[in-house]
Amino acid sequence: MATNPTTLAPRAAEASRHGLDSESLQRDVLENLVSLQARYPAIATPHDWYMALAYSVRDRLLVRWVETVQSYAARDVRIACYLSAEFLIGPQLGNNLVNLGIEADAREAMLALGQDLDAVMALEEEPGLGNGGLGRLAACYLDSLATLEMPAIGYGIRYEFGIFRQAIRDGWQVEETDKWLQKGNPWEIVRPEVAYYVNFGGHTHSETDAEGRFRVRWIAANQVKGVACDTPVQGYRVETCNTLRLWRSEAVESFDLADFNVGDYYGAVEQKVVSETLSKVLYPNDEPEMGKRLRLAQQYFFVSCSLQDMLRLLQQKGEPIERFADVFVAQLNDTHPSIAVAELMRLLLDECGLQWGQAWDITQRALAYTNHTLLPEALETWGLPLFRGLLPRPLEIIYEINRRFLDEVRQRHPGDESRVSRMSLIDESGDRRIRMAHLATVGSHAINGVAALHSTLLRETVLRDFAELWPERFHNVTNGVTPRRFLALCNPGLARLLDQTVGEGWIADLTRLRGLEAHADDEAFQQRWRAIKNANKEALAKHIHSATGVAVDPRALFDIQVKRIHEYKRQHLNALYIVALYQRLRREPQLALAPRCFVFGGKAAPGYAMAKLIIRLINGIAEVVNNDPAMEGRLKVVFFPNFNVKSAHHIYPAADLSEQISTAGKEASGTGNMKFMMNGVLTIGTLDGANVEIREEAGAENFFLFGLHAQDVERLQREGYRPADHVTANDELREALELIASGHFLRGQSDVFRPLVENLTQWDHFLALADYADYVACQARVDAAWQDPATWTRMSILNTARSGKFSSDRAIREYGDRIWGLAPMK
Ligand SMILES: *Cc1c(COP(=O)(O)O)cnc(C)c1O
């Protein structure tokens, strides 16, 4: 362990073996083709070439990785641990080439070997270890932490099956299992020696130890082993290469043996199967209540492995347990890892023998919590019987945390028992449930929302009582996205123009894009800007054609809404507008509307019937519109299947208009909105999530705003909202709803979309109809702006120029300054 780093990674040898020039890359690719894929060029498959190149790039990461890990072990640094049940990291090869600065050399090397780099990169399977925005945020943050050279480890779960693949059959979503590991994963390094045991079930036993101290032992019914699977995370053009450590569950050998010895071979095998099932599959979110036992087990499993790993690293650094919170700070990405509050306490009390007060002080200093949602149905709670059955000891600790916490509340607010029950970690109304957001809040020194509006609403609604008690613990850190992946890698044409215009520094300091403002009205510059956008649109048109068979005209306005399908995100509002447009164009073929191509993409949770119906509706509209000769050259509708990071690379840079139309107050931040903005896409949106800040940065005149404000939404719902009034008042809306209900978009089957239309006219929980008229009026302003290319292009340039705030580098600096007490090493 204490080996001198220079003897481990001799940079002299590296010069020949891990050179960054195209000759040494070419040599290593050839060598790896033989030594790892057992192929020679004449019989190598395209995938063999991908693997050979991936391994060659990985070798170049490993030298940096080993040195980074050693430097964290040797130096007195605080390490940020990002705990997240999801890391939607996307394909690795292209990003690693960009961050190492060897994309051009790799292209040259592969060309010399008769291979096209883009074709090779396209073969990489997507590691779909996340649902959407939350998982992608975690991945962007890892990129920024490494780029800013901040000591960090990402901790999560190595799912064998990631988010399902979405196929569209007869217009409906069909889920297929995601076998992303089938052909091997060249980026992963498994470390069988880094493994921990995690308890489940059983009971506890208290005793007084030899020193007369009260101790609790957890006698578990079974144990699962977690094995570390590491992925290197290379920073952009720096020596730092951090670690993403994902835990894979395995059966514990001794347990099998014990059963085997008493002759229960099948019992032993069953136990093994159950243990290995733990990290089998990622749960799609937005599901209604379902078999959640396994999900709680997954959360506890990865949290326990991660905390045990941190304790081991502390020991390796030769630091005493009392220094835990000086060496580590753990950010909880939503409540999924919030069991860390109880588990860290358990490890400190039961395993390390600390007293309650000291353990609690360490826990609070070490943990911080990011809230991602205000939707009541999305706030995690666990029923007590389930929790007790799986985690008896952590439950005892939660009871004790709650007892002490509620004493504090009672002292502050004597006689206010309704406040006590509102704030309790246990919801006593109905069946008793543990409120994970309360647990995370009580156990953390810092709590943050993910956009200014969301953080304000968080303090005023869901965590109001807590914000009153500890105002100093509440923060806002507006989300960000990495400009390496979502600009440099996915939009090389624009990246080149940015390099030439403001210098290459923009990639590590996105605020430098401000330098574009001076060129916003320059006609020649505008022309180059448009040419790049058009090339991206042509490329997307090809992808659309091969994925759906629909031919779209790149000259049309590309109006795009890609994100998970959810009623609060209101894809159905967009769909209603398309139906209205379709009817207008049929009635008045002379209408001077610009040609538009609407593109949708996104997965619906398999158990979310309404979301799946919305997908069917969009596909129904697409079928009718795209096959109507009268719509030719005017209107196209596309549902792009299986939206993921890989397809996102083609989609964000090719959009003209970004649809960010959630009900105000419902979208915590959004990050898709930021990716579009960086790529010069104009937003049509509500004052929700980070849209508010996007509009502030871009300037109100460069943003298409519509819709109710969050306070209006809250008031309407409180006072009684009647969607039918909007239908009566608006003939176009009524006719659109009638056409949908008639079955016109489902070959005359009139029953299928009824529930959707009835839901809208009777309840409309997300106020689509209340915002409809304003949305349509706003779309008319979009049309007018688009018809004047100079105006539109100027707005597009200014959006990119002013997107600097939305770099994840800014967000990570804020976490470092305000929450982690951790400065960039640079
Ligand atoms: C950015 C991203 C998201 C989040 O999109 P929102 O519009 O913020 O909901 C979801 N999925 C993928 C693949 C992404 O890249």
Coordinates of C-alpha atoms in Angstrom, one line a residue, residues 291-575:
G291 CA -43.2 -5.1 -4.8
K292 CA -40.8 -2.6 -3.1
R293 CA -39.1 -4.9 -0.6
L294 CA -36.3 -5.5 -3.0
R295 CA -35.9 -1.8 -3.6
L296 CA -35.4 -1.1 0.1
A297 CA -33.0 -3.9 0.2
Q298 CA -31.0 -2.4 -2.7
Q299 CA -30.9 1.0 -1.0
Y300 CA -29.6 -0.4 2.3
F301 CA -27.2 -2.7 0.4
F302 CA -25.4 0.0 -1.5
V303 CA -25.4 2.5 1.4
S304 CA -24.0 -0.1 3.8
C305 CA -21.2 -1.2 1.4
S306 CA -20.3 2.4 0.7
L307 CA -20.1 3.5 4.3
Q308 CA -18.1 0.4 5.2
D309 CA -15.8 1.2 2.4
M310 CA -15.3 4.8 3.7
L311 CA -14.5 3.4 7.1
R312 CA -11.9 1.1 5.6
L313 CA -10.3 4.0 3.6
L314 CA -10.2 6.0 6.8
Q315 CA -8.3 3.2 8.5
Q316 CA -5.9 2.9 5.5
K317 CA -5.2 6.6 5.8
G318 CA -4.3 5.9 9.4
E319 CA -6.9 8.3 10.7
P320 CA -8.9 7.6 13.9
I321 CA -12.7 7.1 13.7
E322 CA -13.3 10.5 15.4
R323 CA -11.9 12.1 12.1
F324 CA -14.5 10.5 9.9
A325 CA -16.4 13.7 9.1
D326 CA -13.2 15.6 8.5
V327 CA -12.1 13.1 5.9
F328 CA -15.5 12.3 4.3
V329 CA -18.6 14.2 3.3
A330 CA -21.4 12.2 1.7
Q331 CA -24.0 13.8 -0.5
L332 CA -27.3 11.9 -0.6
N333 CA -28.8 12.2 -4.1
D334 CA -32.5 12.3 -3.1
T335 CA -33.8 10.0 -0.4
H336 CA -32.8 6.8 -2.0
P337 CA -29.6 6.7 0.1
S338 CA -31.2 8.3 3.2
I339 CA -30.9 5.1 5.2
A340 CA -27.3 6.2 5.5
V341 CA -28.4 8.3 8.5
A342 CA -29.3 5.1 10.4
E343 CA -26.5 3.0 9.0
L344 CA -23.7 5.4 9.7
M345 CA -25.0 5.6 13.3
R346 CA -25.2 1.8 13.5
L347 CA -21.6 1.4 12.3
L348 CA -20.3 4.1 14.7
L349 CA -22.3 2.7 17.7
D350 CA -22.3 -1.0 17.2
E351 CA -19.1 -1.6 15.2
C352 CA -16.9 1.2 16.3
G353 CA -18.2 1.4 19.9
L354 CA -18.8 5.2 20.0
Q355 CA -21.3 6.9 22.3
W356 CA -24.5 8.3 20.9
G357 CA -23.6 12.0 21.1
Q358 CA -20.3 11.6 19.3
A359 CA -21.8 9.3 16.7
W360 CA -24.6 11.7 16.0
D361 CA -22.2 14.7 15.7
I362 CA -20.1 12.8 13.2
T363 CA -23.2 11.6 11.2
Q364 CA -24.6 15.1 10.9
R365 CA -21.3 16.6 9.9
A366 CA -20.7 13.9 7.3
L367 CA -24.1 13.9 5.6
A368 CA -25.8 16.3 3.3
Y369 CA -29.1 15.8 1.5
T370 CA -30.4 17.0 -1.9
N371 CA -34.1 17.0 -2.4
H372 CA -35.3 16.4 -5.9
T373 CA -39.1 16.5 -5.7
L374 CA -42.1 18.2 -4.1
L375 CA -44.7 15.8 -5.6
P376 CA -46.3 14.1 -2.6
E377 CA -46.6 10.8 -4.5
A378 CA -42.9 10.8 -5.2
L379 CA -41.8 11.3 -1.5
E380 CA -40.4 8.0 -0.3
T381 CA -41.9 6.3 2.7
W382 CA -41.6 2.7 3.9
G383 CA -44.3 0.8 5.9
L384 CA -43.1 -0.2 9.3
P385 CA -43.7 -4.0 9.1
L386 CA -41.7 -4.2 5.9
F387 CA -38.9 -2.1 7.3
R388 CA -38.7 -4.0 10.6
G389 CA -38.7 -7.3 8.8
L390 CA -35.7 -6.3 6.7
L391 CA -33.8 -3.9 8.9
P392 CA -34.6 -4.4 12.6
R393 CA -31.5 -2.7 13.9
P394 CA -31.6 0.4 11.7
L395 CA -35.2 0.7 12.7
E396 CA -34.3 0.8 16.4
I397 CA -31.8 3.5 15.7
I398 CA -34.4 5.5 13.7
Y399 CA -36.8 5.3 16.7
E400 CA -34.0 6.7 19.0
I401 CA -33.2 9.5 16.5
N402 CA -36.8 10.3 16.4
R403 CA -37.3 10.3 20.2
R404 CA -34.4 12.7 20.7
F405 CA -35.4 14.9 17.8
L406 CA -39.0 15.2 18.9
D407 CA -37.9 16.1 22.4
E408 CA -36.0 19.0 20.8
V409 CA -39.1 20.1 18.9
R410 CA -41.3 19.9 22.0
Q411 CA -38.7 22.0 23.9
R412 CA -38.9 24.7 21.2
H413 CA -42.6 24.6 20.7
P414 CA -44.2 23.4 24.0
G415 CA -47.7 22.1 23.6
D416 CA -47.6 22.1 19.7
E417 CA -48.3 18.5 19.2
S418 CA -49.6 18.9 15.7
R419 CA -46.1 20.3 14.8
V420 CA -44.6 17.3 16.5
S421 CA -46.6 14.8 14.5
R422 CA -46.0 16.8 11.2
M423 CA -42.3 16.6 11.8
S424 CA -42.0 13.1 13.2
L425 CA -39.8 10.6 11.2
I426 CA -42.8 8.3 11.4
D427 CA -46.2 9.1 9.8
E428 CA -48.7 7.9 12.3
S429 CA -51.8 8.6 10.2
G430 CA -53.1 5.4 8.6
D431 CA -50.6 2.6 8.5
R432 CA -47.4 3.8 10.1
R433 CA -44.7 4.7 7.6
I434 CA -41.2 6.0 7.8
R435 CA -40.7 9.4 6.1
M436 CA -37.3 9.1 4.4
A437 CA -37.1 12.9 3.5
H438 CA -37.5 13.7 7.2
L439 CA -34.8 11.1 8.2
A440 CA -32.4 12.6 5.6
T441 CA -33.2 16.2 6.8
V442 CA -32.7 15.5 10.5
G443 CA -29.4 13.6 9.8
S444 CA -27.8 16.2 7.6
H445 CA -25.9 19.4 8.2
A446 CA -27.1 20.8 4.8
I447 CA -30.2 20.3 2.8
N448 CA -30.6 21.7 -0.7
G449 CA -33.1 22.0 -3.5
V450 CA -31.9 21.9 -7.2
A451 CA -33.1 25.3 -8.6
A452 CA -33.9 28.6 -7.0
L453 CA -37.7 28.2 -7.3
H454 CA -37.6 24.6 -6.1
S455 CA -35.5 25.5 -3.0
T456 CA -37.9 28.3 -2.1
L457 CA -40.9 26.0 -2.4
L458 CA -39.1 23.3 -0.5
R459 CA -38.6 25.7 2.4
E460 CA -42.3 26.9 2.2
T461 CA -44.0 23.5 1.8
V462 CA -42.6 20.0 2.2
L463 CA -39.8 20.9 4.7
R464 CA -41.3 24.1 6.1
D465 CA -41.2 23.1 9.7
F466 CA -37.6 22.0 9.4
A467 CA -36.6 25.3 7.6
E468 CA -38.1 27.2 10.6
L469 CA -36.1 25.1 13.0
W470 CA -32.8 25.2 11.2
P471 CA -32.9 28.0 8.6
E472 CA -29.1 28.0 8.3
R473 CA -29.1 24.4 7.0
F474 CA -31.1 25.2 3.9
H475 CA -29.4 26.0 0.6
N476 CA -30.0 26.1 -3.1
V477 CA -27.7 24.7 -5.6
T478 CA -29.1 25.0 -9.1
N479 CA -28.3 21.9 -11.2
G480 CA -25.9 21.9 -14.1
V481 CA -24.8 19.7 -16.9
T482 CA -21.3 18.9 -18.3
P483 CA -20.3 20.9 -21.4
R484 CA -17.8 18.2 -22.2
R485 CA -20.5 15.6 -23.1
F486 CA -23.4 17.9 -24.0
L487 CA -21.5 20.4 -26.1
A488 CA -17.9 19.4 -27.0
L489 CA -18.6 15.7 -27.7
C490 CA -22.1 15.8 -29.1
N491 CA -21.9 19.0 -31.2
P492 CA -18.4 18.9 -32.7
G493 CA -19.3 21.4 -35.4
L494 CA -20.4 24.0 -32.9
A495 CA -17.5 23.2 -30.7
R496 CA -15.1 24.1 -33.5
L497 CA -16.8 27.4 -34.1
L498 CA -16.7 28.2 -30.4
D499 CA -13.0 27.4 -30.3
Q500 CA -12.4 29.8 -33.2
T501 CA -14.6 32.5 -31.7
V502 CA -13.9 32.6 -28.0
G503 CA -10.9 30.2 -27.7
E504 CA -10.8 26.6 -26.4
G505 CA -11.1 27.8 -22.7
W506 CA -14.9 27.6 -22.8
I507 CA -14.9 23.9 -22.3
A508 CA -13.5 24.3 -18.7
D509 CA -14.9 27.7 -18.1
L510 CA -18.3 28.0 -19.8
T511 CA -18.8 31.6 -18.8
R512 CA -16.4 32.5 -21.6
L513 CA -19.2 31.8 -24.1
R514 CA -20.2 35.4 -23.2
G515 CA -17.7 36.3 -25.9
L516 CA -20.2 35.2 -28.5
E517 CA -22.5 38.1 -27.7
A518 CA -20.3 40.4 -29.8
H519 CA -21.1 38.2 -32.9
A520 CA -24.8 37.8 -32.4
D521 CA -25.7 40.3 -35.1
D522 CA -22.9 39.5 -37.5
E523 CA -24.5 38.2 -40.7
A524 CA -21.5 36.0 -41.7
F525 CA -21.3 34.5 -38.2
Q526 CA -25.0 33.9 -38.2
Q527 CA -24.7 32.0 -41.5
R528 CA -22.0 29.7 -40.1
W529 CA -24.2 29.3 -37.0
R530 CA -27.1 28.2 -39.1
A531 CA -25.0 25.9 -41.3
I532 CA -23.9 24.0 -38.2
K533 CA -27.5 23.7 -36.9
N534 CA -28.7 22.5 -40.3
A535 CA -26.0 19.8 -40.5
N536 CA -27.0 18.6 -37.0
K537 CA -30.7 18.5 -38.2
E538 CA -29.7 16.5 -41.3
A539 CA -27.9 14.0 -39.1
L540 CA -30.9 13.7 -36.8
A541 CA -33.2 13.3 -39.8
K542 CA -31.1 10.2 -40.8
H543 CA -31.4 8.8 -37.3
I544 CA -35.2 9.4 -37.3
H545 CA -35.6 7.7 -40.6
S546 CA -33.7 4.6 -39.6
A547 CA -35.4 4.4 -36.2
T548 CA -39.0 5.1 -37.4
G549 CA -39.1 5.1 -41.2
V550 CA -40.4 8.6 -41.2
A551 CA -38.7 11.1 -43.5
V552 CA -38.5 14.6 -42.0
D553 CA -37.4 17.8 -43.8
P554 CA -34.4 19.4 -42.0
R555 CA -35.7 22.8 -43.1
A556 CA -38.7 22.5 -40.9
L557 CA -38.6 24.0 -37.4
F558 CA -37.5 21.1 -35.1
D559 CA -39.8 21.4 -32.1
I560 CA -38.5 18.8 -29.5
Q561 CA -39.8 17.4 -26.2
V562 CA -37.6 14.6 -24.9
K563 CA -37.8 13.5 -21.2
R564 CA -39.6 10.9 -19.2
I565 CA -43.3 10.7 -20.0
H566 CA -45.3 12.1 -17.1
E567 CA -48.5 14.1 -16.7
Y568 CA -46.7 16.8 -14.8
K569 CA -44.3 17.3 -17.8
R570 CA -47.4 17.6 -20.0
Q571 CA -46.5 16.0 -23.2
H572 CA -50.3 15.9 -23.7
L573 CA -50.4 19.7 -23.7
N574 CA -48.0 19.6 -26.6
A575 CA -50.1 16.9 -28.3

